[in-house]
Amino acid sequence: MEITTPAPLGQVRIALDEGEALHVLHPKAIVAFQGRPAQREDRIMDLANAYRKRKWVRSRLAGPAELILGLPAGCSLTVVDIPEDSDLMFNFRHVLFYTEGLRMQSRIQKIKTAWITREWVRMRFSGPGRVGVFASGDLASVELDPEVPLYAESGALVAYPERADVRLSVYGNTLASQHMNVQWELTGRGPALIQVGSPDPGLAEQLHGDGWFKRLLREVLPFGSVYIK
């Protein structure tokens, strides 16, 4: 299987060899397909997966064939190799496709975690195989440390090891903790995948000439970004 993500962002080209198959979880992302019509077979997802993806149909594409997938503006695709002993748990909404042969298992999150993140289930893939992950902007991989915690915004964390110690937290002094979104605090071993295309809206405001006094009040006052418009 050959997967090409040329610059600029916005398209993914995939070439499937004889005997290879790919499951696409967003069928409308398939903008072009070169192969025999019978090589595409759409199937109804099981109820649990349909609920997580807010989709009811997935496409199975068999080789030999080529296809082009379109991505939303500003999004990128990263192909993650999944070994047999992988324990990475993914936010299922970021999974665009996966190779046939991978096994999926649902992992229920703790109630206190799910209540804040509104994410009740994460998906664990067992390999070998490959998963196509799309994200806002680029996808960064950060190696976890057993002693030094990694803090990542809850909405930016795409995948992390199941054996990692994960807590909801904020960090820094009082002023810092008042001006940040809820963070995931992670320690352990293995990679954490983080999408980095969610910039601080305050950066855009500065470009549009927002007054310095308003910006100062937002920064200094507790919850100033909520009350100062």
PDB file of C-alpha atoms in Angstrom:
ATOM      1  CA  MET A   1       0.000   0.000   0.000  1.00  0.00           C
ATOM      2  CA  GLU A   2       1.325   3.417  -0.945  1.00  0.00           C
ATOM      3  CA  ILE A   3      -0.071   6.544   0.733  1.00  0.00           C
ATOM      4  CA  THR A   4       0.898  10.027  -0.477  1.00  0.00           C
ATOM      5  CA  THR A   5      -0.032  13.300   1.228  1.00  0.00           C
ATOM      6  CA  PRO A   6       1.372  16.012  -1.033  1.00  0.00           C
ATOM      7  CA  ALA A   7       1.656  19.656  -0.043  1.00  0.00           C
ATOM      8  CA  PRO A   8      -0.381  21.738   0.241  1.00  0.00           C
ATOM      9  CA  LEU A   9      -2.771  20.030   2.645  1.00  0.00           C
ATOM     10  CA  GLY A  10      -6.126  18.898   1.373  1.00  0.00           C
ATOM     11  CA  GLN A  11      -5.697  15.598  -0.452  1.00  0.00           C
ATOM     12  CA  VAL A  12      -4.497  12.052   0.161  1.00  0.00           C
ATOM     13  CA  ARG A  13      -3.644   9.551  -2.588  1.00  0.00           C
ATOM     14  CA  ILE A  14      -3.743   5.844  -1.801  1.00  0.00           C
ATOM     15  CA  ALA A  15      -2.687   2.963  -4.066  1.00  0.00           C
ATOM     16  CA  LEU A  16      -3.906  -0.503  -3.047  1.00  0.00           C
ATOM     17  CA  ASP A  17      -2.183  -3.639  -4.313  1.00  0.00           C
ATOM     18  CA  GLU A  18      -3.833  -6.973  -5.017  1.00  0.00           C
ATOM     19  CA  GLY A  19      -5.059  -8.539  -1.779  1.00  0.00           C
ATOM     20  CA  GLU A  20      -5.036  -5.267   0.197  1.00  0.00           C
ATOM     21  CA  ALA A  21      -8.167  -3.605   1.551  1.00  0.00           C
ATOM     22  CA  LEU A  22      -8.946  -0.353   3.306  1.00  0.00           C
ATOM     23  CA  HIS A  23     -11.899   0.687   5.459  1.00  0.00           C
ATOM     24  CA  VAL A  24     -12.852   4.382   5.069  1.00  0.00           C
ATOM     25  CA  LEU A  25     -15.017   5.725   7.881  1.00  0.00           C
ATOM     26  CA  HIS A  26     -15.986   8.906   6.022  1.00  0.00           C
ATOM     27  CA  PRO A  27     -17.168   7.659   2.604  1.00  0.00           C
ATOM     28  CA  LYS A  28     -17.936  11.186   1.353  1.00  0.00           C
ATOM     29  CA  ALA A  29     -14.220  11.962   1.684  1.00  0.00           C
ATOM     30  CA  ILE A  30     -13.618   9.694  -1.336  1.00  0.00           C
ATOM     31  CA  VAL A  31     -13.468  12.194  -4.188  1.00  0.00           C
ATOM     32  CA  ALA A  32     -11.994   9.856  -6.835  1.00  0.00           C
ATOM     33  CA  PHE A  33     -11.635   6.087  -7.245  1.00  0.00           C
ATOM     34  CA  GLN A  34      -9.919   4.177 -10.034  1.00  0.00           C
ATOM     35  CA  GLY A  35     -10.847   0.527 -10.077  1.00  0.00           C
ATOM     36  CA  ARG A  36     -13.710  -1.818 -10.791  1.00  0.00           C
ATOM     37  CA  PRO A  37     -17.084  -0.825  -9.281  1.00  0.00           C
ATOM     38  CA  ALA A  38     -17.319  -4.129  -7.403  1.00  0.00           C
ATOM     39  CA  GLN A  39     -14.140  -3.271  -5.486  1.00  0.00           C
ATOM     40  CA  ARG A  40     -16.052  -0.802  -3.339  1.00  0.00           C
ATOM     41  CA  GLU A  41     -18.499  -2.216  -0.828  1.00  0.00           C
ATOM     42  CA  ASP A  42     -20.300   0.039   1.629  1.00  0.00           C
ATOM     43  CA  ARG A  43     -21.446  -1.516   4.879  1.00  0.00           C
ATOM     44  CA  ILE A  44     -23.610  -0.468   7.799  1.00  0.00           C
ATOM     45  CA  MET A  45     -21.581   0.190  10.940  1.00  0.00           C
ATOM     46  CA  ASP A  46     -22.483  -1.555  14.144  1.00  0.00           C
ATOM     47  CA  LEU A  47     -24.531   0.604  16.514  1.00  0.00           C
ATOM     48  CA  ALA A  48     -21.648   1.471  18.881  1.00  0.00           C
ATOM     49  CA  ASN A  49     -19.344   2.680  16.110  1.00  0.00           C
ATOM     50  CA  ALA A  50     -22.171   4.557  14.404  1.00  0.00           C
ATOM     51  CA  TYR A  51     -22.856   6.450  17.614  1.00  0.00           C
ATOM     52  CA  ARG A  52     -19.201   7.393  18.109  1.00  0.00           C
ATOM     53  CA  LYS A  53     -18.628   8.542  14.533  1.00  0.00           C
ATOM     54  CA  ARG A  54     -22.117  10.022  14.002  1.00  0.00           C
ATOM     55  CA  LYS A  55     -21.988   7.996  10.784  1.00  0.00           C
ATOM     56  CA  TRP A  56     -23.915   4.922   9.709  1.00  0.00           C
ATOM     57  CA  VAL A  57     -21.906   3.768   6.698  1.00  0.00           C
ATOM     58  CA  ARG A  58     -18.265   2.831   6.087  1.00  0.00           C
ATOM     59  CA  SER A  59     -16.632   1.864   2.802  1.00  0.00           C
ATOM     60  CA  ARG A  60     -14.416  -1.153   2.156  1.00  0.00           C
ATOM     61  CA  LEU A  61     -12.118  -0.653  -0.834  1.00  0.00           C
ATOM     62  CA  ALA A  62     -10.153  -3.579  -2.237  1.00  0.00           C
ATOM     63  CA  GLY A  63      -7.095  -3.525  -4.485  1.00  0.00           C
ATOM     64  CA  PRO A  64      -5.713  -3.267  -7.014  1.00  0.00           C
ATOM     65  CA  ALA A  65      -7.084   0.274  -7.097  1.00  0.00           C
ATOM     66  CA  GLU A  66      -6.252   3.912  -6.466  1.00  0.00           C
ATOM     67  CA  LEU A  67      -8.261   6.536  -4.648  1.00  0.00           C
ATOM     68  CA  ILE A  68      -8.068  10.175  -3.605  1.00  0.00           C
ATOM     69  CA  LEU A  69      -9.440  11.369  -0.276  1.00  0.00           C
ATOM     70  CA  GLY A  70     -10.293  15.016   0.297  1.00  0.00           C
ATOM     71  CA  LEU A  71      -9.556  16.635   3.657  1.00  0.00           C
ATOM     72  CA  PRO A  72     -11.192  19.695   5.250  1.00  0.00           C
ATOM     73  CA  ALA A  73      -9.293  22.958   4.813  1.00  0.00           C
ATOM     74  CA  GLY A  74      -6.394  23.252   7.240  1.00  0.00           C
ATOM     75  CA  CYS A  75      -6.387  19.552   8.125  1.00  0.00           C
ATOM     76  CA  SER A  76      -3.577  17.056   7.677  1.00  0.00           C
ATOM     77  CA  LEU A  77      -3.396  13.281   7.614  1.00  0.00           C
ATOM     78  CA  THR A  78      -0.854  11.156   9.467  1.00  0.00           C
ATOM     79  CA  VAL A  79      -0.548   7.411   8.945  1.00  0.00           C
ATOM     80  CA  VAL A  80       0.202   5.623  12.230  1.00  0.00           C
ATOM     81  CA  ASP A  81       1.747   2.151  12.165  1.00  0.00           C
ATOM     82  CA  ILE A  82       0.054  -0.119  14.702  1.00  0.00           C
ATOM     83  CA  PRO A  83       2.214  -3.036  15.912  1.00  0.00           C
ATOM     84  CA  GLU A  84       0.705  -6.173  17.371  1.00  0.00           C
ATOM     85  CA  ASP A  85       1.321  -5.069  20.953  1.00  0.00           C
ATOM     86  CA  SER A  86       0.131  -1.466  20.525  1.00  0.00           C
ATOM     87  CA  ASP A  87      -1.955   0.007  23.333  1.00  0.00           C
ATOM     88  CA  LEU A  88      -2.661   3.402  21.745  1.00  0.00           C
ATOM     89  CA  MET A  89      -6.213   4.607  22.362  1.00  0.00           C
ATOM     90  CA  PHE A  90      -7.645   6.969  19.742  1.00  0.00           C
ATOM     91  CA  ASN A  91     -10.319   9.578  19.721  1.00  0.00           C
ATOM     92  CA  PHE A  92     -12.436   7.763  17.134  1.00  0.00           C
ATOM     93  CA  ARG A  93     -13.571  10.999  15.475  1.00  0.00           C
ATOM     94  CA  HIS A  94     -10.035  11.496  14.146  1.00  0.00           C
ATOM     95  CA  VAL A  95      -9.816   8.114  12.418  1.00  0.00           C
ATOM     96  CA  LEU A  96     -10.300   8.490   8.664  1.00  0.00           C
ATOM     97  CA  PHE A  97      -9.389   4.951   7.613  1.00  0.00           C
ATOM     98  CA  TYR A  98      -7.725   1.751   8.783  1.00  0.00           C
ATOM     99  CA  THR A  99      -6.279  -1.273   7.017  1.00  0.00           C
ATOM    100  CA  GLU A 100      -8.088  -4.573   6.988  1.00  0.00           C
ATOM    101  CA  GLY A 101      -6.913  -6.959   9.662  1.00  0.00           C
ATOM    102  CA  LEU A 102      -6.767  -4.464  12.498  1.00  0.00           C
ATOM    103  CA  ARG A 103      -8.868  -5.324  15.510  1.00  0.00           C
ATOM    104  CA  MET A 104     -10.818  -2.608  17.318  1.00  0.00           C
ATOM    105  CA  GLN A 105     -11.751  -2.643  20.982  1.00  0.00           C
ATOM    106  CA  SER A 106     -13.811  -0.092  22.900  1.00  0.00           C
ATOM    107  CA  ARG A 107     -12.385   1.326  26.101  1.00  0.00           C
ATOM    108  CA  ILE A 108     -14.845   3.064  28.458  1.00  0.00           C
ATOM    109  CA  GLN A 109     -13.470   6.216  30.081  1.00  0.00           C
ATOM    110  CA  LYS A 110     -13.840   7.088  33.746  1.00  0.00           C
ATOM    111  CA  ILE A 111     -17.023   8.990  34.554  1.00  0.00           C
ATOM    112  CA  LYS A 112     -15.213  12.053  35.938  1.00  0.00           C
ATOM    113  CA  THR A 113     -13.122  12.229  32.771  1.00  0.00           C
ATOM    114  CA  ALA A 114     -16.002  11.664  30.365  1.00  0.00           C
ATOM    115  CA  TRP A 115     -18.166  14.238  32.135  1.00  0.00           C
ATOM    116  CA  ILE A 116     -15.745  17.045  31.327  1.00  0.00           C
ATOM    117  CA  THR A 117     -14.433  15.900  27.946  1.00  0.00           C
ATOM    118  CA  ARG A 118     -17.800  14.496  26.709  1.00  0.00           C
ATOM    119  CA  GLU A 119     -15.845  11.521  25.483  1.00  0.00           C
ATOM    120  CA  TRP A 120     -17.172   8.268  26.902  1.00  0.00           C
ATOM    121  CA  VAL A 121     -15.325   5.829  24.684  1.00  0.00           C
ATOM    122  CA  ARG A 122     -11.867   5.604  23.105  1.00  0.00           C
ATOM    123  CA  MET A 123     -10.834   3.042  20.530  1.00  0.00           C
ATOM    124  CA  ARG A 124      -7.820   0.756  20.807  1.00  0.00           C
ATOM    125  CA  PHE A 125      -6.455  -0.869  17.661  1.00  0.00           C
ATOM    126  CA  SER A 126      -4.469  -4.105  17.743  1.00  0.00           C
ATOM    127  CA  GLY A 127      -2.127  -4.664  14.799  1.00  0.00           C
ATOM    128  CA  PRO A 128      -0.294  -5.156  12.751  1.00  0.00           C
ATOM    129  CA  GLY A 129      -1.786  -2.554  10.450  1.00  0.00           C
ATOM    130  CA  ARG A 130      -2.064   1.156   9.764  1.00  0.00           C
ATOM    131  CA  VAL A 131      -4.499   3.871  10.833  1.00  0.00           C
ATOM    132  CA  GLY A 132      -5.056   7.137   8.952  1.00  0.00           C
ATOM    133  CA  VAL A 133      -5.570   9.961  11.433  1.00  0.00           C
ATOM    134  CA  PHE A 134      -6.720  13.416  10.331  1.00  0.00           C
ATOM    135  CA  ALA A 135      -6.212  16.424  12.548  1.00  0.00           C
ATOM    136  CA  SER A 136      -6.568  20.180  12.592  1.00  0.00           C
ATOM    137  CA  GLY A 137      -3.169  21.400  11.429  1.00  0.00           C
ATOM    138  CA  ASP A 138      -0.248  19.070  11.983  1.00  0.00           C
ATOM    139  CA  LEU A 139      -0.122  16.069  14.311  1.00  0.00           C
ATOM    140  CA  ALA A 140       2.683  16.147  16.868  1.00  0.00           C
ATOM    141  CA  SER A 141       4.053  13.068  18.647  1.00  0.00           C
ATOM    142  CA  VAL A 142       5.383  13.574  22.186  1.00  0.00           C
ATOM    143  CA  GLU A 143       7.093  10.754  24.100  1.00  0.00           C
ATOM    144  CA  LEU A 144       5.716  10.391  27.623  1.00  0.00           C
ATOM    145  CA  ASP A 145       7.928  10.314  30.696  1.00  0.00           C
ATOM    146  CA  PRO A 146       7.149   8.282  33.862  1.00  0.00           C
ATOM    147  CA  GLU A 147       8.171  11.170  36.126  1.00  0.00           C
ATOM    148  CA  VAL A 148       7.721  14.432  34.198  1.00  0.00           C
ATOM    149  CA  PRO A 149       4.045  15.023  33.278  1.00  0.00           C
ATOM    150  CA  LEU A 150       2.884  16.143  29.874  1.00  0.00           C
ATOM    151  CA  TYR A 151       0.004  18.619  29.843  1.00  0.00           C
ATOM    152  CA  ALA A 152      -2.140  18.784  26.699  1.00  0.00           C
ATOM    153  CA  GLU A 153      -5.438  20.520  26.040  1.00  0.00           C
ATOM    154  CA  SER A 154      -8.301  18.070  26.264  1.00  0.00           C
ATOM    155  CA  GLY A 155      -9.550  18.937  22.775  1.00  0.00           C
ATOM    156  CA  ALA A 156      -6.098  18.520  21.232  1.00  0.00           C
ATOM    157  CA  LEU A 157      -5.248  15.018  22.465  1.00  0.00           C
ATOM    158  CA  VAL A 158      -5.864  12.520  19.666  1.00  0.00           C
ATOM    159  CA  ALA A 159      -4.296   9.352  21.099  1.00  0.00           C
ATOM    160  CA  TYR A 160      -2.351   8.135  24.118  1.00  0.00           C
ATOM    161  CA  PRO A 161      -1.188   4.768  25.561  1.00  0.00           C
ATOM    162  CA  GLU A 162      -3.799   2.863  27.535  1.00  0.00           C
ATOM    163  CA  ARG A 163      -1.250   2.135  30.279  1.00  0.00           C
ATOM    164  CA  ALA A 164      -0.504   5.843  30.765  1.00  0.00           C
ATOM    165  CA  ASP A 165      -1.634   7.576  33.937  1.00  0.00           C
ATOM    166  CA  VAL A 166      -4.163  10.174  32.768  1.00  0.00           C
ATOM    167  CA  ARG A 167      -5.778  12.864  34.870  1.00  0.00           C
ATOM    168  CA  LEU A 168      -7.713  16.064  34.228  1.00  0.00           C
ATOM    169  CA  SER A 169      -5.804  19.045  35.502  1.00  0.00           C
ATOM    170  CA  VAL A 170      -4.536  22.593  35.054  1.00  0.00           C
ATOM    171  CA  TYR A 171      -0.987  23.720  35.790  1.00  0.00           C
ATOM    172  CA  GLY A 172       1.063  26.767  36.636  1.00  0.00           C
ATOM    173  CA  ASN A 173       0.203  29.450  39.181  1.00  0.00           C
ATOM    174  CA  THR A 174      -3.293  30.760  39.922  1.00  0.00           C
ATOM    175  CA  LEU A 175      -3.273  33.266  37.075  1.00  0.00           C
ATOM    176  CA  ALA A 176      -2.130  30.619  34.601  1.00  0.00           C
ATOM    177  CA  SER A 177      -4.755  28.081  35.681  1.00  0.00           C
ATOM    178  CA  GLN A 178      -7.528  30.676  35.309  1.00  0.00           C
ATOM    179  CA  HIS A 179      -6.591  31.330  31.682  1.00  0.00           C
ATOM    180  CA  MET A 180      -6.355  27.854  30.220  1.00  0.00           C
ATOM    181  CA  ASN A 181      -8.706  25.154  29.088  1.00  0.00           C
ATOM    182  CA  VAL A 182      -8.909  21.847  30.924  1.00  0.00           C
ATOM    183  CA  GLN A 183      -5.692  19.879  30.425  1.00  0.00           C
ATOM    184  CA  TRP A 184      -4.888  16.190  30.297  1.00  0.00           C
ATOM    185  CA  GLU A 185      -1.987  15.380  32.612  1.00  0.00           C
ATOM    186  CA  LEU A 186      -0.178  12.293  31.309  1.00  0.00           C
ATOM    187  CA  THR A 187       2.733  10.267  32.632  1.00  0.00           C
ATOM    188  CA  GLY A 188       3.985   6.881  31.482  1.00  0.00           C
ATOM    189  CA  ARG A 189       5.716   5.459  28.454  1.00  0.00           C
ATOM    190  CA  GLY A 190       4.884   5.640  24.777  1.00  0.00           C
ATOM    191  CA  PRO A 191       3.776   8.380  22.393  1.00  0.00           C
ATOM    192  CA  ALA A 192       0.946  10.855  22.794  1.00  0.00           C
ATOM    193  CA  LEU A 193      -0.485  12.276  19.553  1.00  0.00           C
ATOM    194  CA  ILE A 194      -1.592  15.910  19.690  1.00  0.00           C
ATOM    195  CA  GLN A 195      -3.224  18.059  17.014  1.00  0.00           C
ATOM    196  CA  VAL A 196      -1.664  21.507  16.950  1.00  0.00           C
ATOM    197  CA  GLY A 197      -4.061  23.395  14.677  1.00  0.00           C
ATOM    198  CA  SER A 198      -6.135  25.050  17.403  1.00  0.00           C
ATOM    199  CA  PRO A 199      -4.457  28.438  17.884  1.00  0.00           C
ATOM    200  CA  ASP A 200      -5.276  30.886  20.633  1.00  0.00           C
ATOM    201  CA  PRO A 201      -8.089  33.129  19.288  1.00  0.00           C
ATOM    202  CA  GLY A 202      -6.373  36.026  21.024  1.00  0.00           C
ATOM    203  CA  LEU A 203      -3.622  35.906  18.399  1.00  0.00           C
ATOM    204  CA  ALA A 204      -6.156  36.626  15.671  1.00  0.00           C
ATOM    205  CA  GLU A 205      -7.689  39.416  17.738  1.00  0.00           C
ATOM    206  CA  GLN A 206      -4.342  41.159  17.942  1.00  0.00           C
ATOM    207  CA  LEU A 207      -3.988  41.021  14.188  1.00  0.00           C
ATOM    208  CA  HIS A 208      -7.353  42.774  13.871  1.00  0.00           C
ATOM    209  CA  GLY A 209      -6.247  45.657  16.080  1.00  0.00           C
ATOM    210  CA  ASP A 210      -8.045  44.813  19.323  1.00  0.00           C
ATOM    211  CA  GLY A 211      -7.274  47.484  21.947  1.00  0.00           C
ATOM    212  CA  TRP A 212      -4.386  46.838  24.344  1.00  0.00           C
ATOM    213  CA  PHE A 213      -6.486  47.813  27.373  1.00  0.00           C
ATOM    214  CA  LYS A 214      -9.126  45.178  26.639  1.00  0.00           C
ATOM    215  CA  ARG A 215      -6.444  42.579  26.073  1.00  0.00           C
ATOM    216  CA  LEU A 216      -4.831  43.515  29.388  1.00  0.00           C
ATOM    217  CA  LEU A 217      -8.129  43.168  31.255  1.00  0.00           C
ATOM    218  CA  ARG A 218      -8.756  39.767  29.687  1.00  0.00           C
ATOM    219  CA  GLU A 219      -5.336  38.582  30.784  1.00  0.00           C
ATOM    220  CA  VAL A 220      -5.273  40.038  34.311  1.00  0.00           C
ATOM    221  CA  LEU A 221      -8.859  39.697  35.563  1.00  0.00           C
ATOM    222  CA  PRO A 222     -10.083  36.244  36.629  1.00  0.00           C
ATOM    223  CA  PHE A 223     -12.213  34.884  33.791  1.00  0.00           C
ATOM    224  CA  GLY A 224     -11.657  38.151  31.957  1.00  0.00           C
ATOM    225  CA  SER A 225     -11.944  36.453  28.582  1.00  0.00           C
ATOM    226  CA  VAL A 226     -15.549  35.558  29.456  1.00  0.00           C
ATOM    227  CA  TYR A 227     -16.720  39.013  30.580  1.00  0.00           C
ATOM    228  CA  ILE A 228     -14.570  41.373  28.520  1.00  0.00           C
ATOM    229  CA  LYS A 229     -15.675  41.292  24.874  1.00  0.00           C
TER     230      LYS A 229
END
